[in-house]
PDB file of C-alpha atoms in Angstrom:
ATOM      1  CA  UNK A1148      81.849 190.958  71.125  1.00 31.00           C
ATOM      2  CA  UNK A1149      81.582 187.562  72.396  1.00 33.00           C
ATOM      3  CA  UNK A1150      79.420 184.880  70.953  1.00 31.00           C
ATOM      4  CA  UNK A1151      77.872 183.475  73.717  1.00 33.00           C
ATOM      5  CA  UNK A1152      77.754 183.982  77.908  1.00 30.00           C
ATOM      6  CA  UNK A1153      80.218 182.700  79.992  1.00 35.00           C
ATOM      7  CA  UNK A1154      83.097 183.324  77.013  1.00 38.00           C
ATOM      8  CA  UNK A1155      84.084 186.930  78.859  1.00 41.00           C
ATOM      9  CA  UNK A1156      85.061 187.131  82.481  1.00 46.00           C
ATOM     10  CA  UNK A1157      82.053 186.641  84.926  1.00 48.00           C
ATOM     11  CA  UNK A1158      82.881 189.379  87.329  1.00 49.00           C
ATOM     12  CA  UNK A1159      83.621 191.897  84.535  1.00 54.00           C
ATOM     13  CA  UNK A1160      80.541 190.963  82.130  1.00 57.00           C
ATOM     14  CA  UNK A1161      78.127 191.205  85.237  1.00 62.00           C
ATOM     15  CA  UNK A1162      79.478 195.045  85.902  1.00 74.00           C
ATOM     16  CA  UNK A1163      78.424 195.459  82.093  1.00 78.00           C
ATOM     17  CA  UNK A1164      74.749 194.757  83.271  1.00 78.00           C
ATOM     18  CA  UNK A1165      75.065 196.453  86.847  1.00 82.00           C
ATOM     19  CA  UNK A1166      76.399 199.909  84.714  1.00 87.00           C
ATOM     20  CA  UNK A1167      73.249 199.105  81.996  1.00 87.00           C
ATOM     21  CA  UNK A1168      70.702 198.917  84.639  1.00 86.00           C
ATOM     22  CA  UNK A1169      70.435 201.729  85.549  1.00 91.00           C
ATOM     23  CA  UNK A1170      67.502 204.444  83.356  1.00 92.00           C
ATOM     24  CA  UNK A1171      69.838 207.084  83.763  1.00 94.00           C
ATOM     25  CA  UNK A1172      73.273 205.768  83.040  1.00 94.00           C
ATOM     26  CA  UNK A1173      71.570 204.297  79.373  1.00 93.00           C
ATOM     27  CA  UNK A1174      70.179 207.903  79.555  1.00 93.00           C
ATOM     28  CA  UNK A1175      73.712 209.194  79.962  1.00 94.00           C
ATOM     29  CA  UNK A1176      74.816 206.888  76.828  1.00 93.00           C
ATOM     30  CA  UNK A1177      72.075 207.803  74.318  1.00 92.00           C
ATOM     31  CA  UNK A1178      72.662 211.448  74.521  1.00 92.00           C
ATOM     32  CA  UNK A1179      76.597 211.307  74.000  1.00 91.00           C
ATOM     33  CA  UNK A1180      75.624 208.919  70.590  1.00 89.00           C
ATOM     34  CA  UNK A1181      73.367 212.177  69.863  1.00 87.00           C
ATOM     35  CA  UNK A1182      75.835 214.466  70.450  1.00 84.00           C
ATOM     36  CA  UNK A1183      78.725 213.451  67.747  1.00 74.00           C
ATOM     37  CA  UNK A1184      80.072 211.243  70.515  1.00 76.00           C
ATOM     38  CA  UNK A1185      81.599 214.031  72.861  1.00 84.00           C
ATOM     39  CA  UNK A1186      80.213 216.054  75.460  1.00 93.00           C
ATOM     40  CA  UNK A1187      80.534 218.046  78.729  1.00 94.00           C
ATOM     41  CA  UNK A1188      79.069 216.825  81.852  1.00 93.00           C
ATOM     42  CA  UNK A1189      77.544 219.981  82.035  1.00 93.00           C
ATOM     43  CA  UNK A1190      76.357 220.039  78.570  1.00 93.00           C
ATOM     44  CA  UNK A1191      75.205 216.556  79.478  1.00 94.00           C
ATOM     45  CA  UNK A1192      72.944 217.703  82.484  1.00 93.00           C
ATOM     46  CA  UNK A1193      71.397 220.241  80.538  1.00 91.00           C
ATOM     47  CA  UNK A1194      70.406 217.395  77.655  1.00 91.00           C
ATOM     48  CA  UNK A1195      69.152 215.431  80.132  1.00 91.00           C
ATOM     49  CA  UNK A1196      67.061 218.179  81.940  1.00 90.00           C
ATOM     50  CA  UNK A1197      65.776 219.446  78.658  1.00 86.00           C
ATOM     51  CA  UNK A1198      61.466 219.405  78.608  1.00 69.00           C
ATOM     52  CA  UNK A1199      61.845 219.993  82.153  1.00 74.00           C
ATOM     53  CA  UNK A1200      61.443 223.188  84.276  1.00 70.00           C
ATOM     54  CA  UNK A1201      65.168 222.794  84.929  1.00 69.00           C
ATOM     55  CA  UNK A1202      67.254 225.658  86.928  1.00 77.00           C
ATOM     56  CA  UNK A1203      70.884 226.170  87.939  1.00 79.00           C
ATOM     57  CA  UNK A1204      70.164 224.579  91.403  1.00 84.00           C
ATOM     58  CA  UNK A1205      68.782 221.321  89.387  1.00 89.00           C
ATOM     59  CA  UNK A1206      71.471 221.139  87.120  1.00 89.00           C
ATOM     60  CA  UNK A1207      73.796 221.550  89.894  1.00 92.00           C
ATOM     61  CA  UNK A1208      72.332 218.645  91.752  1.00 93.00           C
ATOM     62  CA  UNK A1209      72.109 216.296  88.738  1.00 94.00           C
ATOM     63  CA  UNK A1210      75.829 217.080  88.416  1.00 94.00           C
ATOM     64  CA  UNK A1211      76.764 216.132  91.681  1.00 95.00           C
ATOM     65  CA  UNK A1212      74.936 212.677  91.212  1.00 95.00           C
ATOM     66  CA  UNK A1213      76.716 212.471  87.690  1.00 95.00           C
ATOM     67  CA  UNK A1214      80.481 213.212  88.902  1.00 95.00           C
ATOM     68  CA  UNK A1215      79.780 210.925  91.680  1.00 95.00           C
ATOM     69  CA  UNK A1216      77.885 208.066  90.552  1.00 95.00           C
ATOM     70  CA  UNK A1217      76.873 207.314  87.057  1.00 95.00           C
ATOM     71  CA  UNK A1218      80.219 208.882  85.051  1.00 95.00           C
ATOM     72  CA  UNK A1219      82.974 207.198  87.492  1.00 93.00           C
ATOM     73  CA  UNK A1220      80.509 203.870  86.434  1.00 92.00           C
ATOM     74  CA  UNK A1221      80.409 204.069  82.979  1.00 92.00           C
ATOM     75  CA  UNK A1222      84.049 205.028  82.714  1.00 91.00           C
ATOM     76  CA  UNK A1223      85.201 201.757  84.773  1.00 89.00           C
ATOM     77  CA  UNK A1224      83.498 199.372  82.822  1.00 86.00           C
ATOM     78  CA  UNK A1225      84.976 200.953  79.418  1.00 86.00           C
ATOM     79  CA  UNK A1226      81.606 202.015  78.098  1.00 87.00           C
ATOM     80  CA  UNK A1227      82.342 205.829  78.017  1.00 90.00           C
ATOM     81  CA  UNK A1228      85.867 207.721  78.339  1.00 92.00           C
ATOM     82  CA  UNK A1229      85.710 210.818  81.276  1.00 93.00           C
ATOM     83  CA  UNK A1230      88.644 212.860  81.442  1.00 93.00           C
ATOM     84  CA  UNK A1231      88.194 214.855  84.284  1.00 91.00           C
ATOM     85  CA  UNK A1232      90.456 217.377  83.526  1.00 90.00           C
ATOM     86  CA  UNK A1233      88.152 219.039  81.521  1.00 91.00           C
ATOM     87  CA  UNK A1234      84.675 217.087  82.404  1.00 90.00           C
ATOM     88  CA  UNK A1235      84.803 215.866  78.956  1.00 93.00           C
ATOM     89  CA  UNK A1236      82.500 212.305  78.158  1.00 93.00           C
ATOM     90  CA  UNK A1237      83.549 210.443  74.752  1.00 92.00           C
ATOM     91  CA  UNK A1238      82.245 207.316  73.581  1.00 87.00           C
ATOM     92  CA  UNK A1239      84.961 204.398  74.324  1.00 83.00           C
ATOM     93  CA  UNK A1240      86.524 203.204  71.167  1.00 77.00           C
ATOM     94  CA  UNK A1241      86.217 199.764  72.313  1.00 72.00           C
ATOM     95  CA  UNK A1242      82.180 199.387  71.689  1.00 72.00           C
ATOM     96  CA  UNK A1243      81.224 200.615  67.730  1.00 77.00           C
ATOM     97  CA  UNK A1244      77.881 202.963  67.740  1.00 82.00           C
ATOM     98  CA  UNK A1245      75.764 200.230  66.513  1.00 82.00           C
ATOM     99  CA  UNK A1246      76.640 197.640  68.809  1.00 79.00           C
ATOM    100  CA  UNK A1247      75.755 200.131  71.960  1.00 83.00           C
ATOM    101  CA  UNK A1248      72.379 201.585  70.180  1.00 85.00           C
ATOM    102  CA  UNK A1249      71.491 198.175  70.284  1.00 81.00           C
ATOM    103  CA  UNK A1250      72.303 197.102  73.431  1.00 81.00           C
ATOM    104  CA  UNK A1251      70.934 200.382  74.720  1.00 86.00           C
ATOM    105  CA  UNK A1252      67.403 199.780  72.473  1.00 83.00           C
ATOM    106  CA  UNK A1253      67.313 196.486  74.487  1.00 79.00           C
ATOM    107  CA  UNK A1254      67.888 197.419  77.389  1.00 82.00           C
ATOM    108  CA  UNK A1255      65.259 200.236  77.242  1.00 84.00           C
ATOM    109  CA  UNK A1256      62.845 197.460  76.116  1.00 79.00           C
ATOM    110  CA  UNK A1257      63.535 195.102  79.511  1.00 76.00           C
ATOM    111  CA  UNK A1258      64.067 197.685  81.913  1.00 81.00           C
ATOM    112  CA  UNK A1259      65.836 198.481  84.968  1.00 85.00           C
ATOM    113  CA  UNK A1260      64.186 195.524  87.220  1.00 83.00           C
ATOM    114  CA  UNK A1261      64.273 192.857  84.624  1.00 79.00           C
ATOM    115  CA  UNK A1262      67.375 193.771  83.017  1.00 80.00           C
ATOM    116  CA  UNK A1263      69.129 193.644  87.249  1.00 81.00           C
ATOM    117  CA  UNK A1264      67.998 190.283  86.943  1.00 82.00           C
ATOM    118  CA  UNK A1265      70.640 189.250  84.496  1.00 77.00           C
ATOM    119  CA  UNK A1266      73.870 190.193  87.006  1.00 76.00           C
ATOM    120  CA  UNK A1267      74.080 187.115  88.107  1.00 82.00           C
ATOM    121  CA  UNK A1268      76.292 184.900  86.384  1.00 80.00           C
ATOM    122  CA  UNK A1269      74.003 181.801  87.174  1.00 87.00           C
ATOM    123  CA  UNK A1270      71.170 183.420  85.581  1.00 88.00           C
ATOM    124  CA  UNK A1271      72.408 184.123  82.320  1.00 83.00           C
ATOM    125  CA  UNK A1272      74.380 180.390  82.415  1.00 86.00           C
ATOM    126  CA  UNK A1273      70.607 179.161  82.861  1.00 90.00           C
ATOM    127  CA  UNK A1274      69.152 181.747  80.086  1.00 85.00           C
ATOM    128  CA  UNK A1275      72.201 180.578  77.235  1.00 82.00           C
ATOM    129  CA  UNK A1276      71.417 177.246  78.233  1.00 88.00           C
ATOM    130  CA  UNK A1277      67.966 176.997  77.855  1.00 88.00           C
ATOM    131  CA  UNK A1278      68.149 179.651  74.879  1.00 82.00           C
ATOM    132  CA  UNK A1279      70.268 176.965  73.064  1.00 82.00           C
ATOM    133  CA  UNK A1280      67.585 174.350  73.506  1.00 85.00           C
ATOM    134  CA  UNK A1281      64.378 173.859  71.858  1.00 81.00           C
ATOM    135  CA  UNK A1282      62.949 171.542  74.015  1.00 89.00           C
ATOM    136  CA  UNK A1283      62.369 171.684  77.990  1.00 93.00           C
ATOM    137  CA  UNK A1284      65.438 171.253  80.129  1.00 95.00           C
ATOM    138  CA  UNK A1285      65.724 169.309  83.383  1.00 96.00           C
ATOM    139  CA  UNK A1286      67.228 170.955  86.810  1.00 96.00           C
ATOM    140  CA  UNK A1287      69.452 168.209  86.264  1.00 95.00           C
ATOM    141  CA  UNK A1288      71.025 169.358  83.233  1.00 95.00           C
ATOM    142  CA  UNK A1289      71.233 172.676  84.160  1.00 96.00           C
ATOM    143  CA  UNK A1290      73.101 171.408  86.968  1.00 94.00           C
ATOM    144  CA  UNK A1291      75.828 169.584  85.023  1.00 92.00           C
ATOM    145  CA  UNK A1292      76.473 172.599  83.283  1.00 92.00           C
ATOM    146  CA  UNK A1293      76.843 175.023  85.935  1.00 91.00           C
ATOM    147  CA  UNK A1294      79.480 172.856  87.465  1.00 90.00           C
ATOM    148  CA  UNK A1295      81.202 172.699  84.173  1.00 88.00           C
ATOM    149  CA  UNK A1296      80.741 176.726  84.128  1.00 84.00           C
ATOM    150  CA  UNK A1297      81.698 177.193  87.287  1.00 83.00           C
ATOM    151  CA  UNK A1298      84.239 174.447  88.068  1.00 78.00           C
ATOM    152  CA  UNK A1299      85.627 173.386  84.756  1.00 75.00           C
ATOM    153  CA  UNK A1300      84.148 170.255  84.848  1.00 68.00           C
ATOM    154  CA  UNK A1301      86.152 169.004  88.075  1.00 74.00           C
ATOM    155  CA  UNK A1302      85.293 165.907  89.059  1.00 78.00           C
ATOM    156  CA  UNK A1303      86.210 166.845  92.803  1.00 75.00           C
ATOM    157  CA  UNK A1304      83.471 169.562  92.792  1.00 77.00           C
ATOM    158  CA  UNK A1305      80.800 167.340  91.510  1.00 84.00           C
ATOM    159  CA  UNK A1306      79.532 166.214  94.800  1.00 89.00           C
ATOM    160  CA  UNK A1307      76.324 165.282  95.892  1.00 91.00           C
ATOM    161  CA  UNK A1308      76.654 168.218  98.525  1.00 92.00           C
ATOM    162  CA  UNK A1309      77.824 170.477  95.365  1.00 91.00           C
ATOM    163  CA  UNK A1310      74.701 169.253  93.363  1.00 92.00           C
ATOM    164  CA  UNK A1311      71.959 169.555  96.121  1.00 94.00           C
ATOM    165  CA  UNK A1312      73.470 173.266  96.620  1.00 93.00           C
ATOM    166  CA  UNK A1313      72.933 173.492  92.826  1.00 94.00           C
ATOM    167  CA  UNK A1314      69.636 172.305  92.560  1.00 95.00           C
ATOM    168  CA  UNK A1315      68.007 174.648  95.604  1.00 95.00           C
ATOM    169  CA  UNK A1316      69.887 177.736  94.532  1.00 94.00           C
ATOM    170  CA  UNK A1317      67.924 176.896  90.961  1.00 96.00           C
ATOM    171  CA  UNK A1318      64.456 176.174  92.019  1.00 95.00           C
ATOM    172  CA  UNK A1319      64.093 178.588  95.164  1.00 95.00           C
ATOM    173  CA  UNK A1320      66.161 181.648  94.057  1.00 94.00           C
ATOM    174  CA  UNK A1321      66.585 182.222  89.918  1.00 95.00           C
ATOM    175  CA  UNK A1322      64.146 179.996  88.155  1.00 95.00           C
ATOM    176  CA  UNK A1323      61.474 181.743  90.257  1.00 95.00           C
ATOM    177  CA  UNK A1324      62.858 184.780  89.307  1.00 92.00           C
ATOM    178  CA  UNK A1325      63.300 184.253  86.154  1.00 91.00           C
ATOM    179  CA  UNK A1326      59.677 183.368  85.623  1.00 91.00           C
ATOM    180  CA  UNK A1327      57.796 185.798  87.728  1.00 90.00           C
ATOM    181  CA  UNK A1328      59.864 187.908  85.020  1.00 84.00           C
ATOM    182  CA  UNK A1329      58.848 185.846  82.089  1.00 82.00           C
ATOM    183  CA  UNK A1330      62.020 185.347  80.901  1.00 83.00           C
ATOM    184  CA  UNK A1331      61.648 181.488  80.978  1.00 87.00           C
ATOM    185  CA  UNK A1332      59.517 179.105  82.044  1.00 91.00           C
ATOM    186  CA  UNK A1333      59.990 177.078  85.166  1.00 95.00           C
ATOM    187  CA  UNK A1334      57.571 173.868  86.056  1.00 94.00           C
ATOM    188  CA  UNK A1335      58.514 172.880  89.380  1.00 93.00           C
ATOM    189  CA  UNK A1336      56.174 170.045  89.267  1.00 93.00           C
ATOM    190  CA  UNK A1337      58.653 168.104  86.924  1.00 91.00           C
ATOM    191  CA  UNK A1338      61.867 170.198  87.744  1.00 92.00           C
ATOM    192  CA  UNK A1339      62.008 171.590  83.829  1.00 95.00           C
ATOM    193  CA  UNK A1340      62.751 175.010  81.951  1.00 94.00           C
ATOM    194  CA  UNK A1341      61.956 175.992  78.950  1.00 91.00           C
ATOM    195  CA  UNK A1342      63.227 179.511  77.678  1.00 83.00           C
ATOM    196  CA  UNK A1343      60.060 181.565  76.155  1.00 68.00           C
ATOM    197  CA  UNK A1344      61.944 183.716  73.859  1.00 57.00           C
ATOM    198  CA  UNK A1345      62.566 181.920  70.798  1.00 50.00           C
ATOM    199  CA  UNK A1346      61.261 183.140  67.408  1.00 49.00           C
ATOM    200  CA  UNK A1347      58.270 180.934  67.484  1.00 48.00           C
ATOM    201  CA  UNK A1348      55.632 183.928  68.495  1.00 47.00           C
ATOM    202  CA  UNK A1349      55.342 183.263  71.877  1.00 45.00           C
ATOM    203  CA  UNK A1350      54.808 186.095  74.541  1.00 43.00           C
ATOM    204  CA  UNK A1351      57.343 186.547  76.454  1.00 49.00           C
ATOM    205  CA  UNK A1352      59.078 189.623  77.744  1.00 51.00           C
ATOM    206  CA  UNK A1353      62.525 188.212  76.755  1.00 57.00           C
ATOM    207  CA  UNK A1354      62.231 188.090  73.142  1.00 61.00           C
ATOM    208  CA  UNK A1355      64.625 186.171  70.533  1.00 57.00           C
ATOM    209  CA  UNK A1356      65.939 189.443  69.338  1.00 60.00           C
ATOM    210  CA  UNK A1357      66.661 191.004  73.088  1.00 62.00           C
ATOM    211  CA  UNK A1358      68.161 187.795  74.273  1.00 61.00           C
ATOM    212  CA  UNK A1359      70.967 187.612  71.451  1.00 60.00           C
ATOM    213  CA  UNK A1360      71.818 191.356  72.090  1.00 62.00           C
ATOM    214  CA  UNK A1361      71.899 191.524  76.130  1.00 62.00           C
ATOM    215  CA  UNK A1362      72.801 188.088  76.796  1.00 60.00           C
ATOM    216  CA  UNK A1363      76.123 188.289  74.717  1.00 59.00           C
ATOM    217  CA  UNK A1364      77.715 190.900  76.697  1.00 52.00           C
ATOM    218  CA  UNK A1365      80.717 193.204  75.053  1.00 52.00           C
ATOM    219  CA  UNK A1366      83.887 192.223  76.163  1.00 47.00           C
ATOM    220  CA  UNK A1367      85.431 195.726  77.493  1.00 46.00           C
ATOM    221  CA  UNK A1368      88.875 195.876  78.916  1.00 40.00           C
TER     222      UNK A1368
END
């Protein structure tokens, strides 16, 4: 696992969120940690029917939506193995059991809405940024560091056209967002943001502990 966002590949580390975000696919990945880490889909249906009035026609239909959604997900992004040969699911040797229970126990905790929020790279720059900082940061700032994120520092990309792209993308798309969802807070009446989950007993929805665990994503290949 990575120490920090940004340090795995952007495209591949937001697919990590988009397969998390999702009730059933964490659904998927709790019972296979259950079940001595190998299951059939079918056995799998049933698991996740059980306490319901489930019958072959539901099963049936849960299956469909499992072969052809939430399986072919999890198995691209390396967090479960499907051999379709034999409908078999097997946890991926690439992520150990306590790692995923955690990220899973998170996850649960956020939810799908809030935890959708964090698929875009430019969020979770802004959440590691201001995570890292124990006093407010400026639009400014954040802007330097995105074009360091996202450019490698290149002086021919700091522009001011660059910058003012920056700087409305921030305060009229994800530090909105990212408030209405408590993950931060955003004061646009001096352009700062200061992250709200830091172990100092503030309320917040994004707490200290669930920002270190979903915000360092597992680096899956």
């Amino acid at each position: 696992m990575t120490d920090g966002i940004g340090e795995t590949d952007g495209r591949h580390q937001r697919t990590i969120y988009q397969a998390l975000s999702h009730h059933r696919r964490r659904q998927i990945l709790d019972v296979v940690v259950t079940c001595n880490h190998s299951i059939t889909d079918t056995e799998l249906a049933e698991r996740v029917l059980e306490g319901c009035s489930s019958t072959d026609d539901s099963i049936q239909r849960l299956l469909v939506d499992l072969r052809h959604v939430h399986l072919p997900i999890l198995d691209d992004v390396g967090l479960l193995e499907w051999e379709r040969a034999n409908n078999t699911l097997t946890l991926t040797e690439q992520l150990s059991e306590s790692t995923l229970t955690s990220l899973l126990e998170a996850a649960d905790a956020l939810g799908d809405e809030q935890l959708a929020l964090v698929t875009h790279s430019r969020r979770r720059r802004v959440l590691s940024t201001t995570r890292e900082r124990s006093s407010p940061v400026s639009i400014s700032e954040l802007v330097d560091d995105l074009l360091e994120a996202e450019h490698d520092g290149s002086e021919a990309a700091n522009t001011p056209a660059r910058r003012r792209e920056l700087r409305l993308s921030l305060a009229h798309t994800h530090l909105p967002r990212l408030d209405d969802a408590d993950f931060l807070a955003f004061d646009p009446a001096d352009d700062t943001v200061t992250f709200d989950g830091h172990d100092d007993g503030s309320t917040t929805q994004l707490t200290a502990k669930h920002s270190r665990v979903l915000f360092t994503a597992p680096s899956l290949t």
